[in-house]
Structure formats: C-alpha cells, structure tokens
PDB file of C-alpha atoms and ligand atoms in Angstrom:
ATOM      1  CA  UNK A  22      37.865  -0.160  -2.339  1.00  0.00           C
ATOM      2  CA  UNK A  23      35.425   1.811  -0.029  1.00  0.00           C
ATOM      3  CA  UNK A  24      34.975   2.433   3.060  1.00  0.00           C
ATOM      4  CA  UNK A  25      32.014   0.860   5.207  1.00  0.00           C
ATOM      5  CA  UNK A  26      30.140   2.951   7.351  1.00  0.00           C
ATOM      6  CA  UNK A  27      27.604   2.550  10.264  1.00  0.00           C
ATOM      7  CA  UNK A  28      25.869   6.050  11.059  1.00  0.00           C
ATOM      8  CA  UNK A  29      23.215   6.960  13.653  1.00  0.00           C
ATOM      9  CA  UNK A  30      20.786   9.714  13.454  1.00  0.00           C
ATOM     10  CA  UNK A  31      19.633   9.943  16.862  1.00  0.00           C
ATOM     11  CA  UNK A  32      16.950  12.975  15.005  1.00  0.00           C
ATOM     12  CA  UNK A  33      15.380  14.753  17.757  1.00  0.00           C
ATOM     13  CA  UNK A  34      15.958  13.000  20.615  1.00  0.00           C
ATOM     14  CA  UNK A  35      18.032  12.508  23.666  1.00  0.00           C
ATOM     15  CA  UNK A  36      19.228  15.315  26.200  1.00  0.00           C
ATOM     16  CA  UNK A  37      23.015  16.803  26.180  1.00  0.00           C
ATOM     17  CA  UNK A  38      23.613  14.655  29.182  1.00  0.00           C
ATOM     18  CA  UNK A  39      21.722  11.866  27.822  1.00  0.00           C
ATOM     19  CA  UNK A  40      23.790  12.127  24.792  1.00  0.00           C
ATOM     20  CA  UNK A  41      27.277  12.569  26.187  1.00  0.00           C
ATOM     21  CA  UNK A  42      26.764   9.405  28.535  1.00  0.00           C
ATOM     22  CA  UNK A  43      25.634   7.346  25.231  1.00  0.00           C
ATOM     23  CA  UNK A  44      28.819   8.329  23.180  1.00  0.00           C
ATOM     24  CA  UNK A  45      31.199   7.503  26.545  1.00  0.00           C
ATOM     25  CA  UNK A  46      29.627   4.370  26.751  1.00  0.00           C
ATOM     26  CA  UNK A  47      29.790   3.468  22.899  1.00  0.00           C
ATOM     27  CA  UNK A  48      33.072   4.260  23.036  1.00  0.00           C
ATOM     28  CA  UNK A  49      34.263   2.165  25.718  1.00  0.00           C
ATOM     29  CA  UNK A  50      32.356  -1.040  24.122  1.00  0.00           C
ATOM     30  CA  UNK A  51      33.844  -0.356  20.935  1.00  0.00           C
ATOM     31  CA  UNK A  52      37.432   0.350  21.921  1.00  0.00           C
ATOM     32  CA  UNK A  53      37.589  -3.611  22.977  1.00  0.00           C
ATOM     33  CA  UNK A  54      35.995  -5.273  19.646  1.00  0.00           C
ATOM     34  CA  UNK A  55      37.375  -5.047  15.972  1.00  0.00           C
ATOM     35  CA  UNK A  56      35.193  -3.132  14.363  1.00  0.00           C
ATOM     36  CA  UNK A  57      35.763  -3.341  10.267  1.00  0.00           C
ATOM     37  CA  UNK A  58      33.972  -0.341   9.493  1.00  0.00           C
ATOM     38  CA  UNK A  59      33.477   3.358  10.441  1.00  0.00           C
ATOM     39  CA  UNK A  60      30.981   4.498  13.091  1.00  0.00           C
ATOM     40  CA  UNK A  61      29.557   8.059  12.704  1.00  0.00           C
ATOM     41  CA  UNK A  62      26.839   9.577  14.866  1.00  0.00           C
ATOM     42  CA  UNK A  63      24.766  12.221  13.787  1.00  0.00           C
ATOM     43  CA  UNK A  64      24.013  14.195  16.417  1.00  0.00           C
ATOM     44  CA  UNK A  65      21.699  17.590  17.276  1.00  0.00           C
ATOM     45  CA  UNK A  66      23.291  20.855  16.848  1.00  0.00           C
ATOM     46  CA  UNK A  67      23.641  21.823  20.303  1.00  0.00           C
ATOM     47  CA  UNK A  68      25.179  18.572  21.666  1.00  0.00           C
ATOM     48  CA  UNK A  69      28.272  19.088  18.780  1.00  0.00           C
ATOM     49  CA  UNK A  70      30.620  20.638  20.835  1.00  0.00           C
ATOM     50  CA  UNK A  71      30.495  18.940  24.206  1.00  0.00           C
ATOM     51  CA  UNK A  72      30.174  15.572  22.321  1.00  0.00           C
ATOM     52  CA  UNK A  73      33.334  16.524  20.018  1.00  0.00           C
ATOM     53  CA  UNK A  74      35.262  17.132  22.999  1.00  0.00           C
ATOM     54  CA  UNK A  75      34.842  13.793  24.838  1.00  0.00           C
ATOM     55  CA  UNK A  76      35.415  11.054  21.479  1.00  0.00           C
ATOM     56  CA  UNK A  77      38.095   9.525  20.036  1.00  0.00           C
ATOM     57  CA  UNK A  78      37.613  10.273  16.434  1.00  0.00           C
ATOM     58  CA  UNK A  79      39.308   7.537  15.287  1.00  0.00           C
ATOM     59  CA  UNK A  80      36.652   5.184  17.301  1.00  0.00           C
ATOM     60  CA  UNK A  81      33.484   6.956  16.896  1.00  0.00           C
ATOM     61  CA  UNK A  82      33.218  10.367  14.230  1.00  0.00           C
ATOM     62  CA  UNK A  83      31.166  13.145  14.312  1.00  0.00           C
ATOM     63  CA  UNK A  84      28.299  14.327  12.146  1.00  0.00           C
ATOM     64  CA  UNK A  85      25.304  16.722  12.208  1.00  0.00           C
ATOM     65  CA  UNK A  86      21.713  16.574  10.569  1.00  0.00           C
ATOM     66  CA  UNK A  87      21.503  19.653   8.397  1.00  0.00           C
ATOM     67  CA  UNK A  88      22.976  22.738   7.386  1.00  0.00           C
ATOM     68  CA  UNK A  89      21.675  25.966   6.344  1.00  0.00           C
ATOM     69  CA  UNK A  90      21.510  27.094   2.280  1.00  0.00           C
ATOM     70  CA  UNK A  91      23.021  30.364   2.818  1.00  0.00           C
ATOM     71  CA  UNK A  92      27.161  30.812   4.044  1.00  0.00           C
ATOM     72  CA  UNK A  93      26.042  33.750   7.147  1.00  0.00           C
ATOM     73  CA  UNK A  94      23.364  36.088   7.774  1.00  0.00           C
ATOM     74  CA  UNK A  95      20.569  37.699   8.422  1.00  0.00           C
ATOM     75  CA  UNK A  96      18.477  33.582   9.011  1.00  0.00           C
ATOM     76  CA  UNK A  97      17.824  33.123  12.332  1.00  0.00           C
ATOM     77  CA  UNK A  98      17.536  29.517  13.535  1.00  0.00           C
ATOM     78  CA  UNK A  99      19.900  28.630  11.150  1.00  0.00           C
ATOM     79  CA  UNK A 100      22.941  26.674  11.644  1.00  0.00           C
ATOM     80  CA  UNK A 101      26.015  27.617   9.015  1.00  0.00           C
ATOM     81  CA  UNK A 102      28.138  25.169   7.466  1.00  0.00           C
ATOM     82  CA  UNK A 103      31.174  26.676   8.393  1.00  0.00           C
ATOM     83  CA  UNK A 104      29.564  26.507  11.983  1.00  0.00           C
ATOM     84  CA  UNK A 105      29.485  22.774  12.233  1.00  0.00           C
ATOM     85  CA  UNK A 106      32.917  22.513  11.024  1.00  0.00           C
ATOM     86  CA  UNK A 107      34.161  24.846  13.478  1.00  0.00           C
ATOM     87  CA  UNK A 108      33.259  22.764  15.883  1.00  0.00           C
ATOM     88  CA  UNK A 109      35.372  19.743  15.028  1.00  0.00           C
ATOM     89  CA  UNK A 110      32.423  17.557  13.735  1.00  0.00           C
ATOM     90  CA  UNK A 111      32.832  16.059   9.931  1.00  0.00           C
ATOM     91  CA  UNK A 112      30.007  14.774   8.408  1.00  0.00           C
ATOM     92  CA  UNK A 113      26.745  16.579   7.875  1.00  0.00           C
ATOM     93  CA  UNK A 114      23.156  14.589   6.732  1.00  0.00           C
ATOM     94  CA  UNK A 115      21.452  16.459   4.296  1.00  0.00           C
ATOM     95  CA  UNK A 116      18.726  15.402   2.398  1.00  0.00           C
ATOM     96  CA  UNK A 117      16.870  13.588   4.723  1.00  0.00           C
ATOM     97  CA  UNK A 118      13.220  13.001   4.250  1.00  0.00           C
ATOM     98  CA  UNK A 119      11.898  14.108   7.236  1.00  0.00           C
ATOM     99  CA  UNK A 120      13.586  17.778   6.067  1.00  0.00           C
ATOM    100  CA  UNK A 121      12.053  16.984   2.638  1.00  0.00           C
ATOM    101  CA  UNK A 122       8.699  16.616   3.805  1.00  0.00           C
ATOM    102  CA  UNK A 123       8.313  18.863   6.966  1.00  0.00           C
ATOM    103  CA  UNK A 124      10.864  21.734   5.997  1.00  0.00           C
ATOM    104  CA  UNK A 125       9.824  21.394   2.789  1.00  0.00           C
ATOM    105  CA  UNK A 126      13.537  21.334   1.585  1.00  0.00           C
ATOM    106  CA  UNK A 127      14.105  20.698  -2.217  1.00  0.00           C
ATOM    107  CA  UNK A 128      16.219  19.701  -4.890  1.00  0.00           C
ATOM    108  CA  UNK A 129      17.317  22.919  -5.367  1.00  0.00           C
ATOM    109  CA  UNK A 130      17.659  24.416  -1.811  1.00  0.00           C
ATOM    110  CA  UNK A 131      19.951  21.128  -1.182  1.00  0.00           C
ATOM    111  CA  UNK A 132      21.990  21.670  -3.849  1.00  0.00           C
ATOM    112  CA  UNK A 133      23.235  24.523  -2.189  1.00  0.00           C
ATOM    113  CA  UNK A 134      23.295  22.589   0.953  1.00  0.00           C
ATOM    114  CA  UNK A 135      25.876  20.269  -0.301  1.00  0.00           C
ATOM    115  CA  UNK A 136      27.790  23.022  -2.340  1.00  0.00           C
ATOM    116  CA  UNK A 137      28.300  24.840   1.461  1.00  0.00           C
ATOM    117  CA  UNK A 138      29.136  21.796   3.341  1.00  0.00           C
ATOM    118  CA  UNK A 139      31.842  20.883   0.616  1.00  0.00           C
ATOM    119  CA  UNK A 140      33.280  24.008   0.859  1.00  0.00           C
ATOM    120  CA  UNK A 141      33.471  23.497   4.597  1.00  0.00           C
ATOM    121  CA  UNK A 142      35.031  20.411   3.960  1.00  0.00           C
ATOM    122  CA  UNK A 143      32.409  18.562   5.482  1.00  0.00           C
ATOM    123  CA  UNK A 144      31.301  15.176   4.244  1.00  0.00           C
ATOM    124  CA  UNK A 145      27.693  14.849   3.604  1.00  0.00           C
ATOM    125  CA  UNK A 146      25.677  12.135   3.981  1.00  0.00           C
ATOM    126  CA  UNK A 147      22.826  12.740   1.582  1.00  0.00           C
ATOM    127  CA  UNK A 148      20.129  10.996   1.719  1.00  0.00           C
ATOM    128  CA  UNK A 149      17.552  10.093  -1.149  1.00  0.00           C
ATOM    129  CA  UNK A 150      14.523   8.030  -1.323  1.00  0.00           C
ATOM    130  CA  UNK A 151      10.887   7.635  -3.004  1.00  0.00           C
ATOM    131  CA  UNK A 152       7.207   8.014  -1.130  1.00  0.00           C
ATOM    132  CA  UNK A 153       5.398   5.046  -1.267  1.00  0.00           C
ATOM    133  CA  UNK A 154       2.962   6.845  -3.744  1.00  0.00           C
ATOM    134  CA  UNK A 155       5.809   6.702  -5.929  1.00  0.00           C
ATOM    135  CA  UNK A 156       7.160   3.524  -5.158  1.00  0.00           C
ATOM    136  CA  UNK A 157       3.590   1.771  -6.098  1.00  0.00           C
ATOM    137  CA  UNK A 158       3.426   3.863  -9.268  1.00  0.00           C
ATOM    138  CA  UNK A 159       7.396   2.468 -10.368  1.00  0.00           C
ATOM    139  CA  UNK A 160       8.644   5.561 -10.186  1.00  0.00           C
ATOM    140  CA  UNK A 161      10.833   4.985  -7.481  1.00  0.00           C
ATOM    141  CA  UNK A 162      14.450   5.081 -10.063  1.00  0.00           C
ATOM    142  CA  UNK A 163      12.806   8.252 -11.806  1.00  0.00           C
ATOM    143  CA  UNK A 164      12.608   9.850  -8.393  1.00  0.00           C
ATOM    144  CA  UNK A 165      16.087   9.048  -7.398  1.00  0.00           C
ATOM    145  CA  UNK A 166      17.581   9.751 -10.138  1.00  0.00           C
ATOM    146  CA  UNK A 167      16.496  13.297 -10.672  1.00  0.00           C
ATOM    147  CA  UNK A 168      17.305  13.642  -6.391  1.00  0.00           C
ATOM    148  CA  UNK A 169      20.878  12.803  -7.628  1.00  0.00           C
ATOM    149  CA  UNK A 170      21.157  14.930 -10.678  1.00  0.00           C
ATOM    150  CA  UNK A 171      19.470  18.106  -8.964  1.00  0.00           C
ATOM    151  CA  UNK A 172      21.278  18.312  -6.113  1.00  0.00           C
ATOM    152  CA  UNK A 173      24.723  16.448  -6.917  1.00  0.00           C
ATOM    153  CA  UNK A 174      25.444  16.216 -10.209  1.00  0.00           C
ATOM    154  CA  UNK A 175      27.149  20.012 -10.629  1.00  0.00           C
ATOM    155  CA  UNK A 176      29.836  18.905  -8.864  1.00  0.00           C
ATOM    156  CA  UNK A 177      33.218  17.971  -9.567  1.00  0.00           C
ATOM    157  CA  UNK A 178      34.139  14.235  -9.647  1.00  0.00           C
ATOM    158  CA  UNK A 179      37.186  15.010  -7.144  1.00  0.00           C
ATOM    159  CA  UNK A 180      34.120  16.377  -4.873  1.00  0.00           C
ATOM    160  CA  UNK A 181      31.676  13.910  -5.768  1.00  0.00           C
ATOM    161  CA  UNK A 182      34.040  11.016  -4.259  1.00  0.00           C
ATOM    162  CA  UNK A 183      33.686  12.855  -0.736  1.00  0.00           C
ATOM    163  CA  UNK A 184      30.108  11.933  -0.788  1.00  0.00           C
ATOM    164  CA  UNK A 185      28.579   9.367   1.170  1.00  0.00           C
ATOM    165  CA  UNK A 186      24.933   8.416  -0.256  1.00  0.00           C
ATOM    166  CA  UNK A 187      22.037   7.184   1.664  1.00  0.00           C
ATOM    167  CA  UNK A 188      18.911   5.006   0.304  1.00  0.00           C
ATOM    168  CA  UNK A 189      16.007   5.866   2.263  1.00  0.00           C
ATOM    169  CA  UNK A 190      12.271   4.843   1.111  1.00  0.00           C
ATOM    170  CA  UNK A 191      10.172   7.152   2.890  1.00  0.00           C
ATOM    171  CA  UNK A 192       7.829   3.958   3.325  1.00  0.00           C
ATOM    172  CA  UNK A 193      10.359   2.342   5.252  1.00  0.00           C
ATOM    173  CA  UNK A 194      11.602   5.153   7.660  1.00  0.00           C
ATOM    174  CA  UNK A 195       9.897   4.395  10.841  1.00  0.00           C
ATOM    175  CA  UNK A 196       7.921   2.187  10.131  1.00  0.00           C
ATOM    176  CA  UNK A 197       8.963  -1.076  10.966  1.00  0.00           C
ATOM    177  CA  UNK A 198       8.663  -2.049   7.493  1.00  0.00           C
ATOM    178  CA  UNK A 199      11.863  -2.699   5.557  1.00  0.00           C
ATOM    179  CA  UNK A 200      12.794  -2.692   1.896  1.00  0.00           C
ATOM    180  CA  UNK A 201      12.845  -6.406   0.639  1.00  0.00           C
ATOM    181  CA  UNK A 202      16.759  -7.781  -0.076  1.00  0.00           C
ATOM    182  CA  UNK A 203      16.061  -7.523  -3.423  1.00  0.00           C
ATOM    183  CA  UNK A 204      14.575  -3.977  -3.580  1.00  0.00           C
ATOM    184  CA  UNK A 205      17.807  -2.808  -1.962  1.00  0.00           C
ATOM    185  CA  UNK A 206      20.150  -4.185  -4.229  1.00  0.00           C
ATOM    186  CA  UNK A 207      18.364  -3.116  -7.223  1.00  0.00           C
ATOM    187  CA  UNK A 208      18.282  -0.010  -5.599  1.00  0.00           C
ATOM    188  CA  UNK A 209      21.872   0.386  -4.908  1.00  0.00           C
ATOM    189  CA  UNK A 210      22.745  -1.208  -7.938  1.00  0.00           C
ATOM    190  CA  UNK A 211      20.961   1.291 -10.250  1.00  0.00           C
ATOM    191  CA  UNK A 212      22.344   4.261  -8.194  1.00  0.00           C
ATOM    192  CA  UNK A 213      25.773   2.925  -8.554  1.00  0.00           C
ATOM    193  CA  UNK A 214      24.943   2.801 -12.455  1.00  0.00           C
ATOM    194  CA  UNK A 215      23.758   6.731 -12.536  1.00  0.00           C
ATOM    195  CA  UNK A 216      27.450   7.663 -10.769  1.00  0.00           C
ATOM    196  CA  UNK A 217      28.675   5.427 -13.650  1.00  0.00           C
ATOM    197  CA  UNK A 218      27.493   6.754 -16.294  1.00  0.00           C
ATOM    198  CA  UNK A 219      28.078  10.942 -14.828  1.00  0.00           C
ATOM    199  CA  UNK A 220      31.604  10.361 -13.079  1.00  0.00           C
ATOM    200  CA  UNK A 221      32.649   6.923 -14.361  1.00  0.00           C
ATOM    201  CA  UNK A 222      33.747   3.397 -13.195  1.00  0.00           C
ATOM    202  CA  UNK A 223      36.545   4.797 -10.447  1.00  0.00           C
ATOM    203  CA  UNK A 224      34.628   6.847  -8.696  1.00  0.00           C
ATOM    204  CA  UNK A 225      31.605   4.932  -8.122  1.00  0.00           C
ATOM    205  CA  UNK A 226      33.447   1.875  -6.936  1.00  0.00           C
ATOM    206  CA  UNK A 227      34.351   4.718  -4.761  1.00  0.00           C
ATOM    207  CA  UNK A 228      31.892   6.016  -3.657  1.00  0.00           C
ATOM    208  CA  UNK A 229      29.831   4.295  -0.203  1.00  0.00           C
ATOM    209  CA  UNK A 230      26.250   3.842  -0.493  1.00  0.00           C
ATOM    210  CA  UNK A 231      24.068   3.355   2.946  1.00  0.00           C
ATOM    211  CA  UNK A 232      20.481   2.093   3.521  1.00  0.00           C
ATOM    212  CA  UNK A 233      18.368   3.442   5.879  1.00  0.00           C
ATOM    213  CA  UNK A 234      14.746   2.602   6.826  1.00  0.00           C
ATOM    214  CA  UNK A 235      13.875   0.193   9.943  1.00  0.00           C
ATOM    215  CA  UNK A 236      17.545  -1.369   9.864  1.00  0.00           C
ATOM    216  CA  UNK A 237      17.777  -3.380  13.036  1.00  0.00           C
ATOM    217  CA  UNK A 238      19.911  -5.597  14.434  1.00  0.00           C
ATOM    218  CA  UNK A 239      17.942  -8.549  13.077  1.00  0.00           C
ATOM    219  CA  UNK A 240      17.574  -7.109   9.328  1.00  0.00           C
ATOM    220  CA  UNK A 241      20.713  -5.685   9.185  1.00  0.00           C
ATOM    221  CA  UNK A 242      22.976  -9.200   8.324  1.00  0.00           C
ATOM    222  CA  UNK A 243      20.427  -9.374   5.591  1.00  0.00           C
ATOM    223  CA  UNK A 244      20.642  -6.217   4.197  1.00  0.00           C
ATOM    224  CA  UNK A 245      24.533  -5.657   4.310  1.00  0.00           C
ATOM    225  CA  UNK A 246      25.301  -9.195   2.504  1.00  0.00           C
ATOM    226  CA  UNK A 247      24.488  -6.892  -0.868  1.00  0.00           C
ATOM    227  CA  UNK A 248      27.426  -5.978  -2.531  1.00  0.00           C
ATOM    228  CA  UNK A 249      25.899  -3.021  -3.023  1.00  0.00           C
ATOM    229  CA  UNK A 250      25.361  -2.080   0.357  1.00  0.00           C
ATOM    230  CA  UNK A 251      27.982  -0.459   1.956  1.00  0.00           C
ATOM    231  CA  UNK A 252      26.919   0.041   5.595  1.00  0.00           C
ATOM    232  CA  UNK A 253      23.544   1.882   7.007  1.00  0.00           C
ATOM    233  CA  UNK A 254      22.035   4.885   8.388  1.00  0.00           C
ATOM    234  CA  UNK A 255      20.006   3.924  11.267  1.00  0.00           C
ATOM    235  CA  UNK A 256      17.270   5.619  13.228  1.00  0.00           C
ATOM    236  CA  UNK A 257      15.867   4.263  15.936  1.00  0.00           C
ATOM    237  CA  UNK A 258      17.876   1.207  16.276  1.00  0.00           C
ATOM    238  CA  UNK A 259      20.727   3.797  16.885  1.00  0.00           C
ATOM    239  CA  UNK A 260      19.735   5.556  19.948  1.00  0.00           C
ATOM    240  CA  UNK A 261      20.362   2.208  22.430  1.00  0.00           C
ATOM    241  CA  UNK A 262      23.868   0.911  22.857  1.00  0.00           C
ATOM    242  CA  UNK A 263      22.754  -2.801  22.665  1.00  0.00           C
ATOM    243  CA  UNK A 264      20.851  -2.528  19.324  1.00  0.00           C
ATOM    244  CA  UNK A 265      23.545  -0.316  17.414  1.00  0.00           C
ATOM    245  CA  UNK A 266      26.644  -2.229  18.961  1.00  0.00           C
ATOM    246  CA  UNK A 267      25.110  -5.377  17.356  1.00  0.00           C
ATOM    247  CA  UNK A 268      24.274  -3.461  14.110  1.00  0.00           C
ATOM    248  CA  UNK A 269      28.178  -2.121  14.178  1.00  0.00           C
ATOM    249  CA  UNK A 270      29.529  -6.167  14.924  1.00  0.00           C
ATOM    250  CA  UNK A 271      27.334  -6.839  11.539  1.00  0.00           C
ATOM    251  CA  UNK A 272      30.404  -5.722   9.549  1.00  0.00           C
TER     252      UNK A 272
HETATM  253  P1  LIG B  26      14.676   4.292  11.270  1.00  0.00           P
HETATM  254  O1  LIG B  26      15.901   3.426  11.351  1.00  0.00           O
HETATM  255  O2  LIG B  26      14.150   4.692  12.614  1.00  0.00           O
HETATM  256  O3  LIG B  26      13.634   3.722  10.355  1.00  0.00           O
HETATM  257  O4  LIG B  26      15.148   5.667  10.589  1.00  0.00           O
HETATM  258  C1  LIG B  26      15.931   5.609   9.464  1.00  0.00           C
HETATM  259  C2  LIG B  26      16.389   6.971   9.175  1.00  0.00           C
HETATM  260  O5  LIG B  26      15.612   7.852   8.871  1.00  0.00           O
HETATM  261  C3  LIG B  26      17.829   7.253   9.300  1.00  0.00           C
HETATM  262  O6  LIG B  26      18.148   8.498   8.782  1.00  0.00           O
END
C-alpha cells in the first residue's frame, strides 16, 4: 500500500571522500541482502554530484537537506531546487528542525520550499515535530497540525501523495532520548487522521510516514512494529555502515 523507507541525514558531516567511500561500501553490503524497503541518503550539497554518479539508484537513492524559497537569483549561498534536480538526486528534506530553529525557517518560508521542490519534481521529505516546551504543555498535535496545514495543505492531493512525512520531536533529535512506542503511534496515528480528513482515506493509506529522533539499531525493531510507522529518518545512527545496515535489515 506504501512504500517503506529508511533515510539518512548524514547533516553536516563527513568529507566528499569520506562520503563517496561510505555510499560504495553501503552499496556493496546491500546489493547481497533483501532489503524490503527503500534506502535514501540525504546527503550535503556539494557531495550530490560525485555521489549521484557512483550509486545504483535502484539500491541506494539520492536526497538533499534543503532547498532555497526562491526559483533563481540574486541569494547567494543558496542552493535552487531546480539545482538539486539537475543533478540527478530525488528527494529533498525540508523542514527539519535544526533549519527551524537555527535558520529560523517557518511555516511560511517552507511552504514555498515544498511548492519549488514539487515543481522540480523532487520528493520531499518534510519533517515536523514539537519542542519539548510544547510537548510538556500537550500541545504537541496543535503544533503539528498547524506545521501540516501551513506548509502542505495548499497543495493538490495528486501532489500531496508525492510526499514523504517525517515525525521528529525536537526533544528526541540527538539526544539519546527516544519517543516512547506509544507516543509514536499516537503520533503517527493522529497525523494519518489530519491527511484523512484534508485529502481522504486513499491518499493517506498512501502516503509514508517516518520517525526520526535517536532511532538506533536497538530502538528501531520497536519503533517500526507500529503500523503507523512506515520506516525512519536517522541521524547519527546513519553515518556508520554497521549501525544503518542493521537499521535497513529491521524491515
Ligand atoms: P538522530 O538520529 O541523530 O537523533 O537525528 C535524527 C534526525 O534529526 C534525522 O533527521
């Protein structure tokens, strides 16, 4: 019914070479195992093109960690849309936290975000998730919800299905500290509910829905036995082959 998906987001870290010996290496593990579900890494900007050129797609796909709000211009630093498509890579994160809180990136300014990688045809990974703060207050479905209908919800259903979401409590990225079984599935569960009740039944039994936050590859059994859960977006488990092989053989 949908697809499950394993995605790293190595953030800021490793070197090009670093990074092109990690993905050769992946690769060759995971060409001899059955692997039931797709493996995306997110990688930095610069490593896009070298790393595009060296995978299989069908064994491990492409993705990077933002794109810019505007189509071209007069931004400098900033990393187009149509640029990351150009360069064969497919999926693009947006949304994360860490952009959130340290870009200061909002509702509003990913809106457009998603609108551009769309229109790129790339598939974004968006990410949404509530600060502790609001998580000890109960706001945490309040928060998520409006993340949804802010930056998603003017979309068209036919787009909307191209989206892959991501459940991140800020609390958990990091940390060491994961989300409790249950406060993922009620997560998910409620999530899956809003896509319900804006595009209907079909196309949120369509639509995959990660967790991220201090998935390992001793949580993550755990964590994808929700049927809710439809794979993860891992951090730091994802930048050593042993750790995110195992997490990968979860599925
Ligand atoms: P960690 O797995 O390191 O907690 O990071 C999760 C994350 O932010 C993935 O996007």
């Amino acid at each position: 019914m949908r697809k499950s998906i394993i995605a790293g987001n190595w953030k800021m870290n490793k070197t090009l070479q670093e990074g092109i010996s990690f993905v050769k290496e992946l690769e060759s593990k995971l060409k001899n195992k059955n692997v039931n579900c797709d493996v995306i890494v997110c990688v930095p900007f610069i490593h896009l093109v070298s790393i595009y050129e060296i995978i299989d797609t069908k064994i491990i796909k492409l993705g990077a960690q933002n794109n810019a709000d505007n189509s071209y211009g007069a931004y400098t630093g900033e990393i187009s849309a149509a640029m990351i498509a150009s360069t064969g890579a497919k999926y693009v994160i947006l949304g994360h936290s860490e952009r959130r809180v340290f870009y200061k990136e909002t509702n509003l300014s990913l809106k457009k975000k998603v609108e551009l990688a769309l229109k790129n045809n790339l598939i974004p990974i968006f990410c949404i998730g509530e600060s502790l703060e609001e998580r000890k207050s109960a706001k945490q479905n309040m928060v998520i919800e409006t993340q949804m209908k802010d930056s998603l919800f003017s979309i068209s259903a036919n787009d909307f299905e191209k989206i892959i979401l991501a459940y991140e409590p800020v609390w958990a990225i990091g940390t060491g500290e994961t989300a409790t079984s249950n406060q993922i599935q009620d997560m998910h569960t409620f999530i899956r509910k809003i896509i319900v009740n804006k595009y209907g039944q079909a196309v949120a039994n369509k639509t995959s829905i990660l967790y991220g936050g201090s998935c390992n590859e001793n949580n993550a059994k755990e964590i994808f036995a929700n049927s809710n859960v439809d794979g993860g977006l891992i951090g730091g488990a994802s930048l050593k082959i042993d750790t995110f092989l195992q997490i990968i053989e979860t599925f």
